[in-house]
Amino acid sequence: MQLNGGSTGVRPGRPRRTPRTPRRLLTGGLAALLTATGALAGTAAPAAAGLTQYVLPTSVSYTDARQPALAFPTTAADVPVGTWQADGATHTSRAYFTFDLTPYRGKEIITAQVVTGESTVADCTKPRRLELWRTDTPATPPTWNTAPAVREKVGDVGPTAPCPAGYLELGVTEVIRQAVAAGRDSLTLMARIAGPHEGNKHFGRRVKKPGVSLEANAAPDVPGKLTVAGRACADGLLVGTTTPVLTAEVTDPDNVEPSAGDRVQATFAWWPVDRPAERTEWTSSAWYTPATVQYTVPGGLLVDGGTYAFAVRAADERAVSGWSPECRFTVDTTRPPAPTVASTDYPSDRSFPGHGGPGIAGDFTFTSAADDVVGFWYGRTGLTTYAAAGPGGTATVSYAPDEYGPDWLDVQAVDRAGNRSPQTRYEFWVRNTAPTVTDGNPDGWLGQPREFTFAPNMTDVVEYVWSLNGGTERTVAADAAGAATVTVTPTAVDNTLHVRSRTRDGVLSGDAGYPFSVRTAPFVTSEDWPFDGTPGAPAGTEGSFTFAPAMADVTEYVYTFGRGDERTVRAGADGRATVSYTPADAGYHTIEVFSRTSAGVESEPIGLAFYPASVAPTVASGAYPQNTTGGGPGVPGVFTFAPHASVTGVTSYVYQFRGEPERTVAANPDGTASVEWTPSAYDNEYGGWVELRVRARTAAGVTTDAQYYSFRVDPQSPLVTSDVFGWQGGAVVGQTGDFVFTAQLPGTTAFVYSFDDGAEATVATGAAGTARVSWAADSPYGHSLTVRSRTAAGIVSGPAYYNIFIDPS
């Protein structure tokens, strides 16, 4: 498209400085544009060229030569241009479109195109003779007789475009640029059919209401809101760093939210006030506006005591703002000394019982020796609160401790430049003012009233404020001694009684926070087995346990011994019950009990331990001593059983070697008995260890607890040697060598062996009780050999393990 020339109806390409979203939007057709009332779009490229806006006319009207004194303002989608007929009459019209230019004052007009189209055309065989002219802007809709003065022809609209044309455009950049430059507030364009063709009905048509796609750019605003190190610019500004962050807010009239419109760069310039020639400038990347742009002065350039100034200007791709007013600041990096802290309400002596109390506020005065301190930061768990300093660099604050005991305040002084002093910790001791609480019935049952007495830890206490488990607060008056009593009926097992005293002056104490538990678990007693860890009645003796309630209306008890099956026993009229029990073994036993009411309410359980005494028989063996190694496979051993000294009338013993059935042997007249036992093989699963369990039985039918007698059977494993193979290596794959087996089990007739846990093989024993086996290594690294001795009677020794390492080739 050529400037102020007609278009072909097809939009040709043209060189572009940057891709502009609004131009891409226009290719969607006139219909889409005409549905908007002013679509705005910004460029997506950095440092955008400008803002494109689709501008609709503020007024549209047409005139009619047949009715020369009438004006025809309209809001219709199209208007007649040229000669047309209606109701048998001939009309000739011109159309006028006025556009508001006030939004573009002071802006650079980059491009502008009038965009329209044809709704109907009288005769498409005739060439299009549609012209656009600039006229004066009429004060009211014009008539044929009062038409505004025509100033210049803008151009021919689409002379070669297909007919009818749904889309037509005409460049009006210079027309609008000149109008804006001349300071005009509006622009009126007239559409008409050219000269001699205007009266020919074959050239008439209806033209769609046009709009102007206008790209304009305004210079960015002068940056504002300058700050240094987070402080707004002001006279006498001080900063406490040599690398301050400088910031400025940049804005642009062409901004479109969000993240559209122009993108703007900020240039920061700074210099020492006394050396303006040492000016340094830095330019940021481009940002959508509004934006706060920041620049950090590099280290090593500013010095303590130096005074500096900076200013900022902004630029988009086409225009630059003016420089902001300069912002001056002075660098002050000298820290003030640590402040002192004093309080008469809470002295720092940390002496017991302390001062004040929880919730009682005290005054603390902070003082700094520096003459430029403006305030103090303080707090107990971090420096969280600020207090401005008054004359003399002091500040007094009020602080109320939360708890009694050791407390402290941490304090820092702050000077005008924001420098903070070293931290001072002021320590003091807060007196415990909470009242003393005495429980008048610590064994009270659940639901039973109980009295609590409150005694003061403050002077002049007149009343107490209390609540149970965070419920409704109540007040009770104190007596002449400052004490008070309340009755509490707990309905929960675990409780907290909150109590605070109040003085005549209205000062509240700290909260006593008195925790107490209500026992619901039953009481368990036994005359046979104490619960203090000492042994009771012997195992095998029947004894009893008595249960007593800790709740009202207990009708039964559920109990278990040793976490076994639950049993239930009915309670008597007094809520008590007794059960019998005969422990089979001595040592650690447990009983667990809970009670249950007629309504099914269950108490907390109670678990207790007791220890029946042992009356187990003694066991002795010469061949197989207890807890050591003896005998061996095939070696018989005699085991002698004797009764416990307190047991009389033993008639027999029940015994069992592990893995064998239980057996019984009659006792001799003296109460002893002996059995013979011969292991037929070494028990490799338990490493040769055997456990013997023995109980004594008396003529009265009592069976004692068991004696556990452990011993180890000597494995009598064979010895294995080799001159070629060993765990340390030295042999290689394919090498053959012998292993010599030497029996340790008497009567050995053969050796049973296997390599690498493979198939077992047997080799007979020679006259010397030895045998030789040859083996060839078939692979490198680790191998193993397992060997057992065996007698003709089938008795087998324990295994001998021989480790082999074959060197890799």
Short mmCIF file of C-alpha atoms in Angstrom, two decimals, residues 360-684:
data_model
loop_
_atom_site.label_atom_id
_atom_site.label_comp_id
_atom_site.label_asym_id
_atom_site.label_seq_id
_atom_site.Cartn_x
_atom_site.Cartn_y
_atom_site.Cartn_z
CA ILE A 360 2.54 -7.64 84.55
CA ALA A 361 3.99 -4.94 82.33
CA GLY A 362 7.20 -3.13 83.22
CA ASP A 363 9.05 -0.16 81.73
CA PHE A 364 12.42 -0.66 80.04
CA THR A 365 14.58 2.31 79.02
CA PHE A 366 17.03 2.05 76.10
CA THR A 367 19.89 4.54 75.90
CA SER A 368 22.56 5.08 73.23
CA ALA A 369 25.79 7.06 73.53
CA ALA A 370 25.63 8.00 69.82
CA ASP A 371 24.19 11.38 68.92
CA ASP A 372 22.55 10.23 65.65
CA VAL A 373 20.44 7.34 66.97
CA VAL A 374 16.83 7.59 65.85
CA GLY A 375 15.36 4.45 67.41
CA PHE A 376 15.74 0.94 68.75
CA TRP A 377 14.75 -2.51 67.59
CA TYR A 378 13.94 -4.95 70.39
CA GLY A 379 12.24 -8.23 71.20
CA ARG A 380 12.45 -11.47 73.14
CA THR A 381 12.46 -13.90 70.21
CA GLY A 382 14.01 -11.70 67.56
CA LEU A 383 14.24 -7.96 67.01
CA THR A 384 10.63 -7.52 65.95
CA THR A 385 9.46 -4.22 67.47
CA TYR A 386 10.66 -0.67 66.80
CA ALA A 387 10.65 2.24 69.24
CA ALA A 388 11.58 5.76 68.13
CA ALA A 389 14.19 7.53 70.20
CA GLY A 390 13.34 10.72 71.98
CA PRO A 391 15.60 13.58 73.03
CA GLY A 392 18.95 12.37 74.23
CA GLY A 393 18.79 9.16 72.21
CA THR A 394 16.57 7.25 74.65
CA ALA A 395 13.31 5.33 74.41
CA THR A 396 11.12 3.76 77.08
CA VAL A 397 8.94 0.79 76.20
CA SER A 398 6.47 -1.36 78.11
CA TYR A 399 6.88 -5.13 78.10
CA ALA A 400 4.83 -7.80 79.91
CA PRO A 401 6.46 -11.25 80.30
CA ASP A 402 4.42 -14.31 79.35
CA GLU A 403 5.96 -16.76 81.82
CA TYR A 404 7.76 -16.76 85.14
CA GLY A 405 11.43 -17.58 85.47
CA PRO A 406 14.34 -16.31 83.36
CA ASP A 407 13.47 -13.76 80.69
CA TRP A 408 15.31 -11.26 78.52
CA LEU A 409 15.07 -8.52 75.90
CA ASP A 410 17.45 -8.14 72.97
CA VAL A 411 17.99 -4.52 71.87
CA GLN A 412 19.76 -2.79 68.96
CA ALA A 413 20.19 0.93 68.34
CA VAL A 414 19.55 2.31 64.82
CA ASP A 415 21.05 5.57 63.51
CA ARG A 416 19.77 7.94 60.83
CA ALA A 417 21.52 5.96 58.10
CA GLY A 418 19.90 2.71 59.19
CA ASN A 419 23.08 1.29 60.72
CA ARG A 420 22.38 -1.10 63.57
CA SER A 421 24.50 -1.37 66.66
CA PRO A 422 25.79 -4.58 68.24
CA GLN A 423 23.04 -6.34 70.15
CA THR A 424 22.53 -5.95 73.90
CA ARG A 425 20.80 -8.71 75.87
CA TYR A 426 19.11 -7.56 79.07
CA GLU A 427 18.36 -10.52 81.37
CA PHE A 428 16.04 -10.55 84.38
CA TRP A 429 13.97 -12.95 86.50
CA VAL A 430 10.16 -12.95 86.47
CA ARG A 431 8.49 -13.87 89.74
CA ASN A 432 6.04 -16.77 89.81
CA THR A 433 2.79 -15.13 90.87
CA ALA A 434 0.53 -18.08 90.09
CA PRO A 435 -1.46 -19.25 93.13
CA THR A 436 -0.74 -22.53 94.90
CA VAL A 437 -3.38 -25.23 94.31
CA THR A 438 -4.05 -28.03 96.81
CA ASP A 439 -6.19 -31.02 95.87
CA GLY A 440 -8.33 -32.04 98.84
CA ASN A 441 -9.19 -35.48 97.48
CA PRO A 442 -6.50 -36.75 95.11
CA ASP A 443 -8.02 -40.27 95.15
CA GLY A 444 -11.52 -39.09 94.26
CA TRP A 445 -13.44 -41.10 91.72
CA LEU A 446 -14.59 -39.92 88.33
CA GLY A 447 -17.75 -37.84 88.81
CA GLN A 448 -17.15 -37.33 92.52
CA PRO A 449 -16.91 -33.72 93.76
CA ARG A 450 -13.52 -32.69 95.10
CA GLU A 451 -12.30 -29.53 96.77
CA PHE A 452 -9.37 -27.44 95.60
CA THR A 453 -7.86 -24.75 97.80
CA PHE A 454 -6.14 -21.71 96.28
CA ALA A 455 -3.42 -19.84 98.19
CA PRO A 456 -1.89 -16.55 96.93
CA ASN A 457 1.63 -15.80 95.78
CA MET A 458 0.85 -12.09 95.54
CA THR A 459 -0.12 -9.56 98.17
CA ASP A 460 -3.60 -8.09 98.57
CA VAL A 461 -5.36 -10.85 96.58
CA VAL A 462 -9.13 -10.39 96.69
CA GLU A 463 -10.38 -13.03 94.27
CA TYR A 464 -9.49 -15.88 91.94
CA VAL A 465 -10.48 -16.49 88.34
CA TRP A 466 -10.60 -20.20 87.49
CA SER A 467 -11.83 -22.66 84.88
CA LEU A 468 -11.67 -26.39 84.32
CA ASN A 469 -10.23 -27.68 81.05
CA GLY A 470 -10.63 -24.32 79.33
CA GLY A 471 -14.35 -24.11 80.08
CA THR A 472 -16.34 -21.18 81.41
CA GLU A 473 -14.34 -18.87 83.67
CA ARG A 474 -15.66 -18.40 87.21
CA THR A 475 -14.70 -16.07 90.01
CA VAL A 476 -14.42 -16.86 93.72
CA ALA A 477 -13.72 -14.32 96.44
CA ALA A 478 -10.66 -14.71 98.65
CA ASP A 479 -10.92 -14.82 102.42
CA ALA A 480 -9.04 -12.53 104.78
CA ALA A 481 -5.90 -14.62 104.35
CA GLY A 482 -6.18 -14.41 100.57
CA ALA A 483 -7.23 -18.06 100.17
CA ALA A 484 -10.31 -19.59 98.58
CA THR A 485 -11.86 -23.03 98.09
CA VAL A 486 -13.87 -24.32 95.12
CA THR A 487 -15.60 -27.62 94.44
CA VAL A 488 -14.92 -29.30 91.11
CA THR A 489 -16.59 -32.39 89.68
CA PRO A 490 -14.30 -33.81 86.97
CA THR A 491 -15.94 -35.71 84.12
CA ALA A 492 -12.71 -36.52 82.27
CA VAL A 493 -9.74 -38.63 83.26
CA ASP A 494 -7.09 -35.99 82.45
CA ASN A 495 -7.81 -32.44 83.58
CA THR A 496 -6.20 -29.02 83.99
CA LEU A 497 -7.45 -26.50 86.52
CA HIS A 498 -6.57 -22.96 85.37
CA VAL A 499 -6.34 -20.50 88.25
CA ARG A 500 -5.23 -16.85 88.44
CA SER A 501 -5.40 -14.52 91.38
CA ARG A 502 -6.46 -10.87 91.15
CA THR A 503 -5.35 -8.11 93.50
CA ARG A 504 -7.42 -5.21 94.77
CA ASP A 505 -5.77 -3.08 92.07
CA GLY A 506 -6.95 -5.48 89.37
CA VAL A 507 -3.53 -7.05 88.69
CA LEU A 508 -3.82 -10.65 87.50
CA SER A 509 -1.26 -13.29 88.41
CA GLY A 510 0.14 -15.96 86.15
CA ASP A 511 -1.90 -19.11 85.47
CA ALA A 512 -1.30 -21.98 87.88
CA GLY A 513 -2.25 -24.47 85.17
CA TYR A 514 -2.71 -27.28 87.73
CA PRO A 515 -2.94 -30.69 85.99
CA PHE A 516 -4.58 -33.64 87.71
CA SER A 517 -5.80 -37.06 86.68
CA VAL A 518 -8.79 -38.97 87.98
CA ARG A 519 -8.06 -42.61 88.52
CA THR A 520 -10.54 -45.03 87.01
CA ALA A 521 -8.31 -48.10 86.89
CA PRO A 522 -9.21 -50.62 89.63
CA PHE A 523 -7.00 -51.37 92.61
CA VAL A 524 -5.37 -54.83 92.56
CA THR A 525 -3.96 -56.57 95.64
CA SER A 526 -2.64 -60.06 96.38
CA GLU A 527 -1.52 -61.66 99.62
CA ASP A 528 0.39 -64.29 97.62
CA TRP A 529 2.34 -62.20 95.13
CA PRO A 530 3.57 -58.69 95.94
CA PHE A 531 3.97 -56.14 93.14
CA ASP A 532 7.24 -54.70 94.43
CA GLY A 533 9.52 -57.05 92.52
CA THR A 534 10.16 -59.52 95.33
CA PRO A 535 9.33 -63.22 94.78
CA GLY A 536 5.97 -64.45 96.03
CA ALA A 537 4.43 -67.87 96.43
CA PRO A 538 6.20 -70.63 94.48
CA ALA A 539 5.21 -71.50 90.96
CA GLY A 540 2.58 -74.23 90.93
CA THR A 541 0.95 -72.79 94.03
CA GLU A 542 -2.61 -71.55 93.79
CA GLY A 543 -3.04 -67.96 94.97
CA SER A 544 -5.52 -65.14 94.53
CA PHE A 545 -5.90 -61.52 93.41
CA THR A 546 -8.51 -59.08 94.69
CA PHE A 547 -9.92 -56.26 92.55
CA ALA A 548 -11.41 -53.10 94.11
CA PRO A 549 -13.20 -50.35 92.14
CA ALA A 550 -12.11 -46.78 91.45
CA MET A 551 -15.45 -45.94 89.82
CA ALA A 552 -19.03 -46.11 90.98
CA ASP A 553 -21.42 -48.88 89.90
CA VAL A 554 -18.70 -51.39 88.89
CA THR A 555 -20.38 -54.72 88.12
CA GLU A 556 -17.56 -56.77 86.64
CA TYR A 557 -13.85 -56.96 85.90
CA VAL A 558 -12.05 -58.09 82.74
CA TYR A 559 -8.57 -59.47 83.35
CA THR A 560 -5.76 -61.34 81.63
CA PHE A 561 -2.62 -63.11 82.83
CA GLY A 562 0.46 -62.79 80.65
CA ARG A 563 -1.53 -61.18 77.82
CA GLY A 564 -3.52 -64.37 77.44
CA ASP A 565 -7.23 -64.74 76.82
CA GLU A 566 -9.51 -62.23 78.52
CA ARG A 567 -11.60 -63.51 81.44
CA THR A 568 -14.52 -61.83 83.19
CA VAL A 569 -15.50 -62.02 86.86
CA ARG A 570 -18.63 -60.54 88.46
CA ALA A 571 -18.19 -57.94 91.17
CA GLY A 572 -19.86 -58.29 94.55
CA ALA A 573 -22.23 -55.82 96.11
CA ASP A 574 -19.25 -53.84 97.36
CA GLY A 575 -17.81 -53.67 93.85
CA ARG A 576 -14.97 -56.04 94.69
CA ALA A 577 -14.01 -59.42 93.19
CA THR A 578 -11.38 -62.12 93.84
CA VAL A 579 -9.88 -64.54 91.30
CA SER A 580 -7.53 -67.48 91.80
CA TYR A 581 -4.45 -68.27 89.78
CA THR A 582 -1.79 -70.98 89.66
CA PRO A 583 1.37 -69.89 87.85
CA ALA A 584 3.06 -72.73 86.01
CA ASP A 585 6.48 -71.09 85.92
CA ALA A 586 8.56 -68.90 88.13
CA GLY A 587 9.84 -65.45 87.23
CA TYR A 588 8.16 -62.54 85.49
CA HIS A 589 4.35 -62.67 85.23
CA THR A 590 1.81 -59.95 84.47
CA ILE A 591 -1.82 -59.25 85.21
CA GLU A 592 -3.92 -56.59 83.46
CA VAL A 593 -7.36 -55.57 84.72
CA PHE A 594 -10.08 -53.05 83.88
CA SER A 595 -13.52 -52.59 85.38
CA ARG A 596 -16.90 -52.18 83.71
CA THR A 597 -20.05 -50.52 85.03
CA SER A 598 -23.65 -51.65 84.54
CA ALA A 599 -23.92 -49.02 81.80
CA GLY A 600 -20.96 -50.54 79.98
CA VAL A 601 -18.50 -47.75 80.86
CA GLU A 602 -14.98 -49.18 80.99
CA SER A 603 -12.20 -47.89 83.20
CA GLU A 604 -8.60 -47.33 82.30
CA PRO A 605 -6.65 -50.63 82.51
CA ILE A 606 -3.99 -51.29 85.10
CA GLY A 607 -1.07 -53.61 84.43
CA LEU A 608 1.10 -55.08 87.18
CA ALA A 609 4.02 -57.50 87.34
CA PHE A 610 4.62 -60.23 89.94
CA TYR A 611 7.21 -62.93 90.43
CA PRO A 612 6.34 -66.48 91.62
CA ALA A 613 9.30 -68.12 93.37
CA SER A 614 10.98 -71.06 91.68
CA VAL A 615 10.83 -74.60 93.21
CA ALA A 616 12.18 -76.26 90.09
CA PRO A 617 14.31 -79.42 90.60
CA THR A 618 18.07 -79.40 90.12
CA VAL A 619 19.80 -81.23 87.25
CA ALA A 620 23.39 -82.48 87.10
CA SER A 621 25.45 -84.51 84.57
CA GLY A 622 29.09 -85.52 84.56
CA ALA A 623 29.32 -86.19 80.84
CA TYR A 624 27.34 -83.12 79.83
CA PRO A 625 27.94 -80.27 82.31
CA GLN A 626 25.51 -77.35 82.27
CA ASN A 627 26.30 -74.44 79.95
CA THR A 628 29.45 -76.01 78.52
CA THR A 629 30.63 -78.63 75.97
CA GLY A 630 30.92 -82.29 76.77
CA GLY A 631 30.37 -85.85 75.53
CA GLY A 632 29.84 -86.19 71.82
CA PRO A 633 27.76 -88.08 69.24
CA GLY A 634 27.23 -91.62 70.51
CA VAL A 635 28.57 -90.77 73.96
CA PRO A 636 26.02 -91.67 76.70
CA GLY A 637 25.42 -89.27 79.58
CA VAL A 638 23.63 -89.69 82.91
CA PHE A 639 21.41 -86.83 84.13
CA THR A 640 20.42 -86.76 87.83
CA PHE A 641 17.30 -84.93 89.03
CA ALA A 642 16.89 -83.77 92.65
CA PRO A 643 13.96 -81.92 94.29
CA HIS A 644 14.05 -78.30 95.47
CA ALA A 645 14.81 -78.07 99.18
CA SER A 646 11.28 -76.80 99.93
CA VAL A 647 9.51 -79.55 98.00
CA THR A 648 8.73 -82.89 99.67
CA GLY A 649 6.98 -86.04 98.50
CA VAL A 650 8.35 -86.04 94.96
CA THR A 651 7.21 -89.20 93.19
CA SER A 652 8.35 -88.58 89.60
CA TYR A 653 9.92 -86.19 87.13
CA VAL A 654 8.63 -85.14 83.74
CA TYR A 655 11.50 -84.33 81.38
CA GLN A 656 12.07 -83.57 77.71
CA PHE A 657 15.18 -83.19 75.55
CA ARG A 658 14.60 -80.71 72.77
CA GLY A 659 13.13 -82.34 69.68
CA GLU A 660 12.14 -85.49 71.58
CA PRO A 661 8.84 -86.49 73.21
CA GLU A 662 8.13 -85.72 76.86
CA ARG A 663 8.96 -88.65 79.22
CA THR A 664 8.40 -89.51 82.89
CA VAL A 665 10.81 -91.21 85.32
CA ALA A 666 9.90 -92.42 88.83
CA ALA A 667 11.70 -90.91 91.77
CA ASN A 668 13.81 -92.92 94.19
CA PRO A 669 12.80 -92.99 97.88
CA ASP A 670 15.09 -90.03 98.48
CA GLY A 671 13.26 -88.06 95.82
CA THR A 672 16.02 -88.25 93.20
CA ALA A 673 16.02 -89.90 89.78
CA SER A 674 18.51 -90.51 86.97
CA VAL A 675 18.11 -90.94 83.20
CA GLU A 676 20.63 -91.86 80.51
CA TRP A 677 20.67 -90.04 77.17
CA THR A 678 22.89 -90.61 74.13
CA PRO A 679 22.95 -88.20 71.17
CA SER A 680 22.98 -90.07 67.87
CA ALA A 681 24.16 -87.06 65.87
CA TYR A 682 25.42 -83.56 66.29
CA ASP A 683 22.56 -81.04 66.08
CA ASN A 684 23.98 -78.62 63.55
#
